[in-house]
Coordinates of C-alpha atoms and ligand atoms in Angstrom, one line a residue:
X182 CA 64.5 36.2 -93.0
X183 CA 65.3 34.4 -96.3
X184 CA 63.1 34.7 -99.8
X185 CA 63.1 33.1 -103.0
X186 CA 61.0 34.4 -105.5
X187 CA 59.8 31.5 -108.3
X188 CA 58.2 32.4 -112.0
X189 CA 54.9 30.1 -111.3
X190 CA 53.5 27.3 -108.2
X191 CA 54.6 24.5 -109.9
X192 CA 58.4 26.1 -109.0
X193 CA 57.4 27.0 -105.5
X194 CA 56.5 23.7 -104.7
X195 CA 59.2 21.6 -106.2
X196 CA 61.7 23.1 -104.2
X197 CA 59.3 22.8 -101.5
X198 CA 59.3 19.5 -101.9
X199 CA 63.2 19.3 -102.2
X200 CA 63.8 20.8 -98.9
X201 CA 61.4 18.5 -97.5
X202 CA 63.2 15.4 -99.3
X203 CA 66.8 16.7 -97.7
X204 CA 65.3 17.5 -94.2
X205 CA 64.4 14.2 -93.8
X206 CA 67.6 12.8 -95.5
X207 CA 69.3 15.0 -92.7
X208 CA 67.4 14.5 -89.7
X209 CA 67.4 10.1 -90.2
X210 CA 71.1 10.4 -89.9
X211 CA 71.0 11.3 -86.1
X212 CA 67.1 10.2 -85.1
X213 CA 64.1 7.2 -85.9
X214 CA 61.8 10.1 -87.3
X215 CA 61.7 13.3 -89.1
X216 CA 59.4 15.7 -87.3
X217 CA 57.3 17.4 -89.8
X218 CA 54.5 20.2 -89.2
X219 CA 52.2 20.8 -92.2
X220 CA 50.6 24.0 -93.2
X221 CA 46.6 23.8 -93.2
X222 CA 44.2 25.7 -96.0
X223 CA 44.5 25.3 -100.2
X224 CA 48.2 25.9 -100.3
X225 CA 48.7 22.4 -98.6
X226 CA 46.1 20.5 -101.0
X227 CA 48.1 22.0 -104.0
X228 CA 51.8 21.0 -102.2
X229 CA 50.6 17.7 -101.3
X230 CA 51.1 15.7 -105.1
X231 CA 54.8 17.1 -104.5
X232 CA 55.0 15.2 -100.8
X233 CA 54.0 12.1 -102.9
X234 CA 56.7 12.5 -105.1
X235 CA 59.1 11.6 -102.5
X236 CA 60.3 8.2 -102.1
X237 CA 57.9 6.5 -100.1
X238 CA 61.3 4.7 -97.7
X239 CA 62.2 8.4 -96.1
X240 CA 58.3 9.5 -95.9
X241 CA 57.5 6.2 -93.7
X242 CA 60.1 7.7 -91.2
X243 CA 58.7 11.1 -91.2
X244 CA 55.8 12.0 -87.9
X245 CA 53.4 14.3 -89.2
X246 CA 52.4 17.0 -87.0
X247 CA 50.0 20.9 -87.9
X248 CA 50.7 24.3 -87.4
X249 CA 47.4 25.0 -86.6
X250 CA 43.8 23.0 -86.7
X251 CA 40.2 24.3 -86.8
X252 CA 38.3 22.8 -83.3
X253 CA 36.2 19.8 -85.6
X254 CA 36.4 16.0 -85.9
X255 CA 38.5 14.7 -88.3
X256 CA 35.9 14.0 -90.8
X257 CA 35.3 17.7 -91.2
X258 CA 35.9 19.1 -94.4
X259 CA 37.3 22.1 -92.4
X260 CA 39.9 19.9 -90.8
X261 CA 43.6 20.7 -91.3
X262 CA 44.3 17.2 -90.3
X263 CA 41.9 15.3 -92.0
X264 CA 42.5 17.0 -94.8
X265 CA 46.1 16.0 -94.9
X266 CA 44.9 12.7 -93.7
X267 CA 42.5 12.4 -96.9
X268 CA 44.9 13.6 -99.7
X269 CA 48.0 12.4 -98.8
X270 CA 48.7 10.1 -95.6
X271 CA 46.1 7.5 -96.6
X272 CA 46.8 7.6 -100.1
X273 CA 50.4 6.9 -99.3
X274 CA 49.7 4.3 -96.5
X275 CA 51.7 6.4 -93.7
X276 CA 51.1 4.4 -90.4
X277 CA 48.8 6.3 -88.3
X278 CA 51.1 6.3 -85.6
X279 CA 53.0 8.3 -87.3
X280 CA 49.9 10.8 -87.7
X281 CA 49.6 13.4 -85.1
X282 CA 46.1 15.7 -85.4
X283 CA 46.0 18.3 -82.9
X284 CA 41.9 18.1 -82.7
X285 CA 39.9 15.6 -83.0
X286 CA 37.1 14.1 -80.6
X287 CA 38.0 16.5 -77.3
X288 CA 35.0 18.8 -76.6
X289 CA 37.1 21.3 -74.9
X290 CA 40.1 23.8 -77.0
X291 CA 42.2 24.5 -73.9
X292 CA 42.5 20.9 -72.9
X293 CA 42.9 20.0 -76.5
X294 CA 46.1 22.8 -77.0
X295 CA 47.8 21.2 -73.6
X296 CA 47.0 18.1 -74.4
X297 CA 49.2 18.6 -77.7
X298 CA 51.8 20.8 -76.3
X299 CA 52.6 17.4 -74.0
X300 CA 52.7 15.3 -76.8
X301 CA 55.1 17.3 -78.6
X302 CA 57.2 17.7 -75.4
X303 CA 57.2 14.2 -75.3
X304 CA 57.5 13.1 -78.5
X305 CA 60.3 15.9 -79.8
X306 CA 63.9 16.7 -79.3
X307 CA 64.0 19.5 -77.1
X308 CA 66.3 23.0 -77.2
X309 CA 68.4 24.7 -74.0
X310 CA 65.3 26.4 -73.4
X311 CA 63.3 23.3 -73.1
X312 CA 60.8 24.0 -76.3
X313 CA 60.2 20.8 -78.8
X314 CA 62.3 21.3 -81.8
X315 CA 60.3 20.4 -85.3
X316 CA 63.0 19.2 -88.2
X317 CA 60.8 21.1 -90.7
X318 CA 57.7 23.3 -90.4
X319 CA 55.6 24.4 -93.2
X320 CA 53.3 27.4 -93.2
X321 CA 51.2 29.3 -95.0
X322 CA 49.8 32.9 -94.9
X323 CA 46.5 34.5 -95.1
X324 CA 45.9 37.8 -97.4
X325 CA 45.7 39.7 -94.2
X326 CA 49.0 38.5 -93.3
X327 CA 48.1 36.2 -90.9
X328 CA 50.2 32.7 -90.6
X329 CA 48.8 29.6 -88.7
X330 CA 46.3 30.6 -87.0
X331 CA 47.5 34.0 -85.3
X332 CA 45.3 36.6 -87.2
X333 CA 45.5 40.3 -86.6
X334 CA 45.1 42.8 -83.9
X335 CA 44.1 39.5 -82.0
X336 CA 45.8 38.9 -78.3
X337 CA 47.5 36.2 -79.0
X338 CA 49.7 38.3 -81.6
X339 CA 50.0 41.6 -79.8
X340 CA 51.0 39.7 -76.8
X341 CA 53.0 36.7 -77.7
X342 CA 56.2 37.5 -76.4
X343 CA 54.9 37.2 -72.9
X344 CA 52.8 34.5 -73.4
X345 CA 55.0 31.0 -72.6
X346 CA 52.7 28.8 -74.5
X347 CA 53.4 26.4 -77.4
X348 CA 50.1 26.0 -78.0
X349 CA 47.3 28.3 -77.7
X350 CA 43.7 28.6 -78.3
X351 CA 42.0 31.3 -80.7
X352 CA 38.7 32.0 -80.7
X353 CA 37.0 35.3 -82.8
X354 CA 33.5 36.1 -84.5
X355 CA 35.5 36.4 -87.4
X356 CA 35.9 32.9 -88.3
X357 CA 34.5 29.6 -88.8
X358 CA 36.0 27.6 -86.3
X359 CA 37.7 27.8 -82.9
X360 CA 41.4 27.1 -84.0
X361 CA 44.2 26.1 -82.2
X362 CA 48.3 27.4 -83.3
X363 CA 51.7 26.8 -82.7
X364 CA 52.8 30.0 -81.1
X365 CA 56.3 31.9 -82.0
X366 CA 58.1 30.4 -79.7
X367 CA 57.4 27.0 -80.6
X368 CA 58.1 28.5 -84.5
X369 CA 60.8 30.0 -84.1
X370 CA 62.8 27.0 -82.4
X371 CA 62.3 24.4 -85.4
X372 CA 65.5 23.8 -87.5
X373 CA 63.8 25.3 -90.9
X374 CA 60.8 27.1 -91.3
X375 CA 59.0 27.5 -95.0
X376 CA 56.3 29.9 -95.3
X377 CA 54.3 29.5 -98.7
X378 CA 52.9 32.7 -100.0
X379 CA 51.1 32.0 -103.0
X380 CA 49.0 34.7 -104.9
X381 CA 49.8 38.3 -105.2
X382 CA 48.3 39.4 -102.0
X383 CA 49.8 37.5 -99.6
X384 CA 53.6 38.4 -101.7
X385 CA 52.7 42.0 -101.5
X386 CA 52.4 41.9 -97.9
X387 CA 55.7 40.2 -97.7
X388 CA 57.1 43.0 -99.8
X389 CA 55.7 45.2 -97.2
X390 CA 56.9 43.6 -93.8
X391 CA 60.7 43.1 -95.9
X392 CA 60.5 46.8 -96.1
X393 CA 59.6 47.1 -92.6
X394 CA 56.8 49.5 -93.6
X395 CA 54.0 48.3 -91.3
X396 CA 55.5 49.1 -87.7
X397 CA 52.3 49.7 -86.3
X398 CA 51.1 47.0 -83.8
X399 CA 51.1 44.1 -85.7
X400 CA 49.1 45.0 -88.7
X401 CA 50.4 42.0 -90.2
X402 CA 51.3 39.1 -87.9
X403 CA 53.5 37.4 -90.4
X404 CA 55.8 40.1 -89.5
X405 CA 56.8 38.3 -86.7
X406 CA 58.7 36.1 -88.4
X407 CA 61.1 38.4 -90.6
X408 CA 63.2 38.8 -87.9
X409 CA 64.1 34.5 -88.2
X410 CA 67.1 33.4 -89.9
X411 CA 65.8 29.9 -90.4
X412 CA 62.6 30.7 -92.0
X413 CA 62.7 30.9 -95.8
X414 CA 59.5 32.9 -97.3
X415 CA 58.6 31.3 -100.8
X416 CA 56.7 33.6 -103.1
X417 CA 55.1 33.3 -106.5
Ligands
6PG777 C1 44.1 27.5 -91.8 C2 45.6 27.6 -92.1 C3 45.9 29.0 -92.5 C4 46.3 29.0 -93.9 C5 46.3 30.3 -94.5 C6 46.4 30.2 -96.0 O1 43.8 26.8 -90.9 O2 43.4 28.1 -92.6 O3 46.4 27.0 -91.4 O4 46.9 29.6 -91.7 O5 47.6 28.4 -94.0 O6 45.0 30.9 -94.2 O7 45.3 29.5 -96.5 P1 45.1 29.2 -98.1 O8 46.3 28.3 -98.4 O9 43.8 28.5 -98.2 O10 45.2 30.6 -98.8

């Protein structure tokens, strides 16, 4: 894993935003599109003025996809997607084919999470092992260490490595909203990862999984990312 530490937000998401700027830069020399996936939560409503920044002639090329999406329409204020939709893609006048919600009208998760895995399969460059390669994913962390929406102690995370989907339902008592997540493997094969860890909590758990002190079945999911070299974690 990478880190870089910044002294405030405003820092964090500037270079955010600059590695966003250059993957699209790089990605329009070989392809039509950059493939993007945004983070859901507060961390994206307080990174998206930074998206705006960028010229508006490489964000028209860029398809916007989500790590992960709470099971409600569009229109919910609990939607990853229509959040994004809301605050930044409308405001900016991003085509809506370009806009890619995991969720929206289906009734049924399961059919929802294939229904996106095929689009991504069929939208995306893929790897040697066949998985859809995103040009940039964006994440963000919960302050019990969960990122997208794998959360922990849950089956998905202590059993991820043998589970081939991209795309997988999670369902728990625990929260709001049925969700649906990119699994590790789809992660794992974009070309750069950033995971935003803003607030002291979520850094200290970083601090935690760096040191490799929390062996123990997955106390902290966001573990499973440290062992990445193309994810940078950006802490304030
Ligand atoms: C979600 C997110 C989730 C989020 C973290 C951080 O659907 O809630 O995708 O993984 O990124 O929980 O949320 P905050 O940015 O609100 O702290």
């Amino acid at each position: 894993m990478n880190r870089k530490n910044f002294i405030n937000a405003q820092e964090l998401f500037s270079y955010a935003q600059g590695v966003l700027e250059k993957s699209i830069e790089k990605s329009l020399k070989g392809k039509e599109f950059c493939d993007i996936a945004l983070l859901g939560g507060n961390t994206a409503k307080e990174f998206f003025p930074y998206i705006k920044k960028i010229d508006f002639e490489l964000l028209k090329k860029v398809r916007w996809f989500f790590s992960d999406e709470r099971c409600v329409l569009l229109d919910s204020p609990d939607s990853n997607a229509g959040q994004a939709q809301r605050l930044l893609l409308d405001p900016l006048g991003i085509n809506q084919d370009q806009f890619f919600p995991p969720y929206n009208q289906e009734k049924d998760a399961q059919k929802a999470a294939l229904a996106y895995e095929q689009v991504l399969k069929n939208l995306l460059v893929k790897n040697e092992k066949q998985i859809p390669v995103f040009d940039l994913i964006f994440l963000g962390m919960g302050a019990d260490g969960h990122f997208a929406s794998l959360f922990p102690q849950s089956e998905l995370v202590k059993n991820f490595n043998k589970n081939p989907r991209l795309i997988e339902v999670y369902k728990s008592f625990k929260i709001n909203h049925t969700r649906l997540t990119m699994m590790p493997r789809l992660i794992e094969a974009a070309k750069e990862i950033m995971l935003l860890a803003v607030g002291n909590e979520k850094v200290r758990i970083i601090n935690q999984v760096e040191l490799g002190e929390d062996e123990k079945d997955f106390k902290y999911p966001v573990k499973i990312l440290t062992a990445q070299d193309n994810i940078t974690f950006l802490c304030v």
